[in-house]
Amino acid sequence: MNPKFKMILADIDAVTARDPATKTRTEALLCSAGLHAIIAYRFNHFLWNRGWKLTARVLSQIARFLTGVEIHPGARIGTGFFIDHGMGVVIGETSEIGDNVTLYHGVTLGGATVFTKSGKITTKRHPTLGDGVIVGAGAQVLGPIKIGANCKIGANAVVLKDVEANQTVVGVPAHKVEQKPQKEFRFTAYGVCANDKDPVECRLEQMQQEIRKLKKELRPNAGE
């Protein structure tokens, strides 16, 4: 099987696997605007790499008009790419996207162009996303930063710095979600108590709570 066809087939399967509203490949081909944009990008990227840059840009603008998704033909995108809904997605020229990445609507992989006295710098200026990254709706990932594999970026987050693999980031500017360790509990002669507490202290706290509860119940009859 032709490698290009295999890549498009992987994109189609990504839609059926990750979109609960799409049941078959035929439905994906007919109804997924994100998939239409990706297929157009694959063709335009092929032209871009063979020197037909203006033609690729013109065709990418037509695809943008038809799908609401703007993907520069110079971007590099791996297999199994999925854009859910699609409207408002922007992927810049020097963006690099790994395999099995998911973007939701309104996502921007934007650039940071630096100007000097001699003119603008046109080197790498867009983000690099590792394999398995998920970017929530409306998120902005800006500049030549790296997002590690299997990261999750929350909706409407603004990411301006590198993110290590397997992290979840949210907010403006984006920050890592801290995972608080859950306390372990054990059964003792004094009742259930957290592992980091003295059993006697734990029981005293329980007694104090019971006393406060009794006082509250007896207070209406205090004047009798």
Short mmCIF file of C-alpha atoms in Angstrom, two decimals:
data_model
loop_
_atom_site.label_atom_id
_atom_site.label_comp_id
_atom_site.label_asym_id
_atom_site.label_seq_id
_atom_site.Cartn_x
_atom_site.Cartn_y
_atom_site.Cartn_z
CA MET A 1 0.00 0.00 0.00
CA ASN A 2 1.23 3.48 -0.88
CA PRO A 3 2.67 5.23 2.23
CA LYS A 4 0.66 8.41 1.49
CA PHE A 5 -2.56 6.40 1.27
CA LYS A 6 -1.69 4.60 4.52
CA MET A 7 -1.20 7.96 6.23
CA ILE A 8 -4.60 9.23 5.06
CA LEU A 9 -6.20 5.94 6.13
CA ALA A 10 -4.67 6.42 9.59
CA ASP A 11 -6.21 9.91 9.71
CA ILE A 12 -9.62 8.48 8.81
CA ASP A 13 -9.32 5.78 11.47
CA ALA A 14 -8.36 8.46 14.01
CA VAL A 15 -11.73 10.13 13.43
CA THR A 16 -13.73 6.92 13.91
CA ALA A 17 -11.67 6.00 16.98
CA ARG A 18 -11.83 9.38 18.79
CA ASP A 19 -15.11 10.93 17.68
CA PRO A 20 -18.11 9.20 19.32
CA ALA A 21 -20.43 10.83 16.75
CA THR A 22 -18.67 9.15 13.81
CA LYS A 23 -19.26 5.43 13.38
CA THR A 24 -17.74 4.52 9.99
CA ARG A 25 -14.99 5.55 7.59
CA THR A 26 -17.61 6.61 5.06
CA GLU A 27 -19.24 8.92 7.60
CA ALA A 28 -15.84 10.36 8.49
CA LEU A 29 -15.04 11.07 4.84
CA LEU A 30 -18.39 12.70 4.20
CA CYS A 31 -18.99 14.63 7.42
CA SER A 32 -15.70 15.51 9.16
CA ALA A 33 -14.51 19.00 8.24
CA GLY A 34 -11.34 18.40 10.24
CA LEU A 35 -10.56 15.32 8.14
CA HIS A 36 -11.23 17.26 4.92
CA ALA A 37 -8.71 19.88 6.07
CA ILE A 38 -6.12 17.21 6.89
CA ILE A 39 -6.49 15.46 3.52
CA ALA A 40 -6.12 18.83 1.76
CA TYR A 41 -3.02 19.53 3.88
CA ARG A 42 -1.45 16.17 2.91
CA PHE A 43 -1.78 17.04 -0.76
CA ASN A 44 -0.59 20.64 -0.28
CA HIS A 45 2.38 19.49 1.79
CA PHE A 46 3.33 17.13 -1.05
CA LEU A 47 3.33 20.10 -3.46
CA TRP A 48 5.22 22.29 -0.98
CA ASN A 49 8.04 19.77 -0.64
CA ARG A 50 8.40 19.59 -4.42
CA GLY A 51 8.80 23.32 -4.86
CA TRP A 52 5.22 24.19 -5.84
CA LYS A 53 5.00 26.56 -2.91
CA LEU A 54 2.68 29.21 -4.32
CA THR A 55 0.27 26.58 -5.65
CA ALA A 56 0.30 24.87 -2.25
CA ARG A 57 -0.43 28.18 -0.48
CA VAL A 58 -3.32 29.03 -2.81
CA LEU A 59 -4.87 25.58 -2.40
CA SER A 60 -4.45 25.79 1.39
CA GLN A 61 -6.38 29.07 1.37
CA ILE A 62 -9.19 27.41 -0.59
CA ALA A 63 -9.23 24.57 1.99
CA ARG A 64 -9.37 27.18 4.74
CA PHE A 65 -12.40 28.80 3.12
CA LEU A 66 -14.19 25.45 2.76
CA THR A 67 -13.36 23.91 6.16
CA GLY A 68 -12.60 26.77 8.56
CA VAL A 69 -9.22 25.18 9.30
CA GLU A 70 -5.95 26.89 8.35
CA ILE A 71 -2.96 24.58 8.00
CA HIS A 72 0.15 25.99 6.39
CA PRO A 73 1.48 23.48 3.81
CA GLY A 74 4.97 23.82 5.28
CA ALA A 75 3.93 22.37 8.65
CA ARG A 76 5.02 18.80 9.45
CA ILE A 77 2.29 16.54 10.80
CA GLY A 78 2.54 12.87 11.78
CA THR A 79 0.05 10.05 11.27
CA GLY A 80 -3.27 9.57 13.06
CA PHE A 81 -3.89 13.32 13.32
CA PHE A 82 -7.41 14.30 14.45
CA ILE A 83 -9.08 17.72 14.46
CA ASP A 84 -12.46 17.61 16.20
CA HIS A 85 -15.05 20.06 14.78
CA GLY A 86 -12.19 22.03 13.27
CA MET A 87 -13.55 25.56 12.99
CA GLY A 88 -10.96 28.20 13.85
CA VAL A 89 -7.92 25.90 14.06
CA VAL A 90 -4.67 27.56 12.90
CA ILE A 91 -1.40 25.66 12.39
CA GLY A 92 1.63 27.74 11.44
CA GLU A 93 4.35 27.08 8.90
CA THR A 94 7.09 25.70 11.16
CA SER A 95 4.80 23.71 13.43
CA GLU A 96 5.78 20.09 14.02
CA ILE A 97 3.16 17.60 15.20
CA GLY A 98 3.84 14.01 16.23
CA ASP A 99 1.68 10.93 15.77
CA ASN A 100 -1.84 10.49 17.19
CA VAL A 101 -2.29 14.12 18.20
CA THR A 102 -5.76 15.58 18.81
CA LEU A 103 -6.76 19.24 18.44
CA TYR A 104 -10.18 20.66 19.27
CA HIS A 105 -11.80 23.69 17.64
CA GLY A 106 -10.29 27.14 18.04
CA VAL A 107 -6.75 25.90 18.71
CA THR A 108 -3.84 28.04 17.52
CA LEU A 109 -0.31 26.75 17.04
CA GLY A 110 1.06 30.23 16.55
CA GLY A 111 4.43 31.75 15.85
CA ALA A 112 6.72 34.28 17.40
CA THR A 113 8.46 36.34 14.72
CA VAL A 114 11.57 38.22 15.85
CA PHE A 115 12.57 41.43 14.10
CA THR A 116 16.13 42.70 14.00
CA LYS A 117 17.82 45.63 12.26
CA SER A 118 18.53 43.39 9.29
CA GLY A 119 14.90 42.20 9.03
CA LYS A 120 12.68 39.47 10.42
CA ILE A 121 14.01 36.07 11.44
CA THR A 122 12.18 33.31 9.56
CA THR A 123 13.64 30.25 11.28
CA LYS A 124 11.69 27.92 13.59
CA ARG A 125 8.99 30.01 15.25
CA HIS A 126 6.05 27.65 15.87
CA PRO A 127 5.50 24.89 18.47
CA THR A 128 6.53 21.24 18.38
CA LEU A 129 3.97 18.76 19.75
CA GLY A 130 5.03 15.26 20.77
CA ASP A 131 3.11 12.04 20.16
CA GLY A 132 -0.31 11.65 21.76
CA VAL A 133 -0.78 15.31 22.75
CA ILE A 134 -4.35 16.56 23.28
CA VAL A 135 -5.07 20.29 22.97
CA GLY A 136 -8.41 21.55 24.30
CA ALA A 137 -10.77 23.98 22.56
CA GLY A 138 -9.54 27.56 22.25
CA ALA A 139 -6.04 26.85 23.55
CA GLN A 140 -3.13 28.95 22.24
CA VAL A 141 0.31 27.35 21.97
CA LEU A 142 2.71 30.09 20.94
CA GLY A 143 6.33 30.29 19.88
CA PRO A 144 9.06 27.70 19.18
CA ILE A 145 8.31 25.70 22.33
CA LYS A 146 8.14 21.95 22.85
CA ILE A 147 5.15 20.07 24.25
CA GLY A 148 6.19 16.61 25.45
CA ALA A 149 4.50 13.36 24.51
CA ASN A 150 1.07 12.56 25.98
CA CYS A 151 0.56 16.04 27.40
CA LYS A 152 -2.94 17.48 27.85
CA ILE A 153 -3.56 21.20 27.38
CA GLY A 154 -6.77 22.55 28.90
CA ALA A 155 -9.37 24.56 27.02
CA ASN A 156 -8.47 28.25 26.52
CA ALA A 157 -5.01 27.78 28.03
CA VAL A 158 -2.17 29.98 26.77
CA VAL A 159 1.08 28.01 26.61
CA LEU A 160 4.28 30.05 26.29
CA LYS A 161 6.90 27.68 27.73
CA ASP A 162 8.05 24.10 27.21
CA VAL A 163 5.95 21.39 28.84
CA GLU A 164 7.48 18.10 29.95
CA ALA A 165 5.98 14.81 28.81
CA ASN A 166 2.88 13.38 30.51
CA GLN A 167 1.84 16.69 32.07
CA THR A 168 -1.54 18.46 32.18
CA VAL A 169 -1.47 22.26 31.93
CA VAL A 170 -4.29 24.80 32.29
CA GLY A 171 -4.81 28.54 32.67
CA VAL A 172 -3.38 31.84 31.42
CA PRO A 173 -0.45 31.57 31.34
CA ALA A 174 -0.60 27.79 31.41
CA HIS A 175 0.68 26.02 34.51
CA LYS A 176 0.96 22.40 35.54
CA VAL A 177 -1.93 20.81 37.38
CA GLU A 178 -0.62 19.64 40.73
CA GLN A 179 -1.66 16.11 41.65
CA LYS A 180 -2.24 15.98 45.40
CA PRO A 181 -1.43 12.56 46.86
CA GLN A 182 -4.42 10.86 48.42
CA LYS A 183 -4.17 10.09 52.13
CA GLU A 184 -4.16 6.49 53.15
CA PHE A 185 -6.38 5.43 56.06
CA ARG A 186 -6.09 2.57 58.51
CA PHE A 187 -8.39 0.97 61.05
CA THR A 188 -7.30 1.23 64.68
CA ALA A 189 -8.80 0.55 68.09
CA TYR A 190 -9.85 4.20 68.10
CA GLY A 191 -11.59 4.11 64.70
CA VAL A 192 -10.53 5.02 61.16
CA CYS A 193 -7.50 7.31 61.08
CA ALA A 194 -5.19 8.80 58.44
CA ASN A 195 -1.75 7.21 58.30
CA ASP A 196 -0.02 10.51 59.06
CA LYS A 197 -1.90 11.05 62.36
CA ASP A 198 -1.42 9.65 65.85
CA PRO A 199 -4.36 7.29 66.63
CA VAL A 200 -5.00 8.90 70.03
CA GLU A 201 -5.01 12.40 68.52
CA CYS A 202 -7.36 11.15 65.84
CA ARG A 203 -9.76 9.78 68.45
CA LEU A 204 -9.65 13.02 70.45
CA GLU A 205 -10.64 14.98 67.35
CA GLN A 206 -13.55 12.61 66.80
CA MET A 207 -14.68 13.09 70.41
CA GLN A 208 -14.48 16.87 70.07
CA GLN A 209 -16.66 16.71 66.96
CA GLU A 210 -19.19 14.55 68.80
CA ILE A 211 -19.27 17.02 71.75
CA ARG A 212 -19.83 19.98 69.41
CA LYS A 213 -22.65 18.08 67.73
CA LEU A 214 -24.32 17.30 71.09
CA LYS A 215 -24.02 20.93 72.25
CA LYS A 216 -25.66 22.08 69.04
CA GLU A 217 -28.54 19.64 69.53
CA LEU A 218 -29.04 20.65 73.22
CA ARG A 219 -28.75 24.42 72.71
CA PRO A 220 -32.48 24.99 71.91
CA ASN A 221 -33.34 23.49 75.35
CA ALA A 222 -30.61 25.31 77.26
CA GLY A 223 -33.15 27.71 78.92
CA GLU A 224 -35.35 24.95 80.34
#
